[in-house]
Short mmCIF file of C-alpha atoms in Angstrom, two decimals:
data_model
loop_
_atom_site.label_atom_id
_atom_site.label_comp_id
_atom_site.label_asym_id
_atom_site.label_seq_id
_atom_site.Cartn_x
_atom_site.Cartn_y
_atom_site.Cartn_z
CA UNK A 1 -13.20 10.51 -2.80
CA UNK A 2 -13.03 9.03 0.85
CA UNK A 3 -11.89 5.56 0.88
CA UNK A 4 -12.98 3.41 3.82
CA UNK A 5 -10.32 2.43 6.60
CA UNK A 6 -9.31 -0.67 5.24
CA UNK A 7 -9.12 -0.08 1.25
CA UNK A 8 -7.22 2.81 3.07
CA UNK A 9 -4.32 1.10 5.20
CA UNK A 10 -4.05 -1.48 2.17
CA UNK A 11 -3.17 1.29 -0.58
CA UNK A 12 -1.04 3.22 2.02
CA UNK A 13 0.80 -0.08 3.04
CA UNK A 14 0.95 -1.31 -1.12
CA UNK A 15 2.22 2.47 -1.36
CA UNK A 16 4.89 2.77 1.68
CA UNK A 17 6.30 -0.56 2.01
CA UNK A 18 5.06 -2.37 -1.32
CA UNK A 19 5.78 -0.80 -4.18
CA UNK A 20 8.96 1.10 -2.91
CA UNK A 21 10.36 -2.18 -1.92
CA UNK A 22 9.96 -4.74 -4.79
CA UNK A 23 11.43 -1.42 -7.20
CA UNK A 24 14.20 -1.85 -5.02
CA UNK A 25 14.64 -5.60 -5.05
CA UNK A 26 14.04 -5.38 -9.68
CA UNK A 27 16.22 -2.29 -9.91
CA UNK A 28 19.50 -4.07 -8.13
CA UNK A 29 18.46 -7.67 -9.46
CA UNK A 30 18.51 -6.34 -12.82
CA UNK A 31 22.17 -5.02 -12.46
CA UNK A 32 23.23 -8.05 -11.03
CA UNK A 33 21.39 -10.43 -13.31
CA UNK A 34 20.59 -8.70 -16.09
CA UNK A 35 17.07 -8.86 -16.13
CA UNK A 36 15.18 -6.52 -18.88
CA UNK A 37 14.00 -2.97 -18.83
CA UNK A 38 15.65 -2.13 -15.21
CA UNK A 39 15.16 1.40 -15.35
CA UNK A 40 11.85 1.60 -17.20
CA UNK A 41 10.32 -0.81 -14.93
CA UNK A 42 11.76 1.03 -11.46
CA UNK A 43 10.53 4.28 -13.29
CA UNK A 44 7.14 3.07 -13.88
CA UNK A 45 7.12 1.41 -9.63
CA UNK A 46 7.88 5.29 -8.80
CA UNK A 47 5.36 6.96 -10.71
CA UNK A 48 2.59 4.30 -9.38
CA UNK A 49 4.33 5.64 -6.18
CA UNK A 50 3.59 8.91 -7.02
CA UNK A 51 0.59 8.41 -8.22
CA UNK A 52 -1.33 6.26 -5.35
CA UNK A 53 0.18 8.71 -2.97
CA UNK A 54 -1.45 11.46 -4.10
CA UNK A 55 -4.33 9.59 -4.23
CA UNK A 56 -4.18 8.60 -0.71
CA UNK A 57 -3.10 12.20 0.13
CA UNK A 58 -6.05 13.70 -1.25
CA UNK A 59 -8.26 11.12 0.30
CA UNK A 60 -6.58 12.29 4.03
CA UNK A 61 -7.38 15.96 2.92
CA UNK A 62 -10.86 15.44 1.87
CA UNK A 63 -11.64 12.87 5.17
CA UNK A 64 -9.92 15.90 7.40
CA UNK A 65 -12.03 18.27 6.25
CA UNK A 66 -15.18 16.14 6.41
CA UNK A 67 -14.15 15.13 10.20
CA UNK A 68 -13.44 19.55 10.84
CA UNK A 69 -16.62 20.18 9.93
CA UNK A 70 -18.48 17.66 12.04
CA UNK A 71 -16.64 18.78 15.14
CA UNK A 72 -17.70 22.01 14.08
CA UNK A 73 -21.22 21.46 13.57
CA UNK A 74 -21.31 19.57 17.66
CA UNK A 75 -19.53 21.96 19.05
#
């Protein structure tokens, strides 16, 4: 699975900066505020974390390899 640049730096921006920070944000507003299901909801941000990461990781891999072997094949 190779994802094209731009589905690429969405995920890995959703991923990095995204996800990571609205867990954040719910996590400490629900101490403060008492909003429901605090940790269930920051655990279920951090395996989508997980997840998409591997995802993207695996995508970075798989594109690497692609862009090896065309060098290869020039050269």
């Amino acid at each position: 699975m190779i994802l094209n640049n731009k589905v690429y730096d969405i995920l890995k921006w959703f991923t990095l900066i995204a996800l990571p920070a609205f867990g954040t944000l719910y996590f400490a507003l629900s101490g403060i505020w008492g909003l429901p299901y605090g940790e269930q909801i920051t655990a279920t941000i951090i395996a989508s974390i997980t997840f998409l990461g591997s995802l993207l990781g695996l995508s970075t891999l798989q594109y690497n390899k692609r862009m090896t072997a065309e060098d290869e094949n020039i050269g």
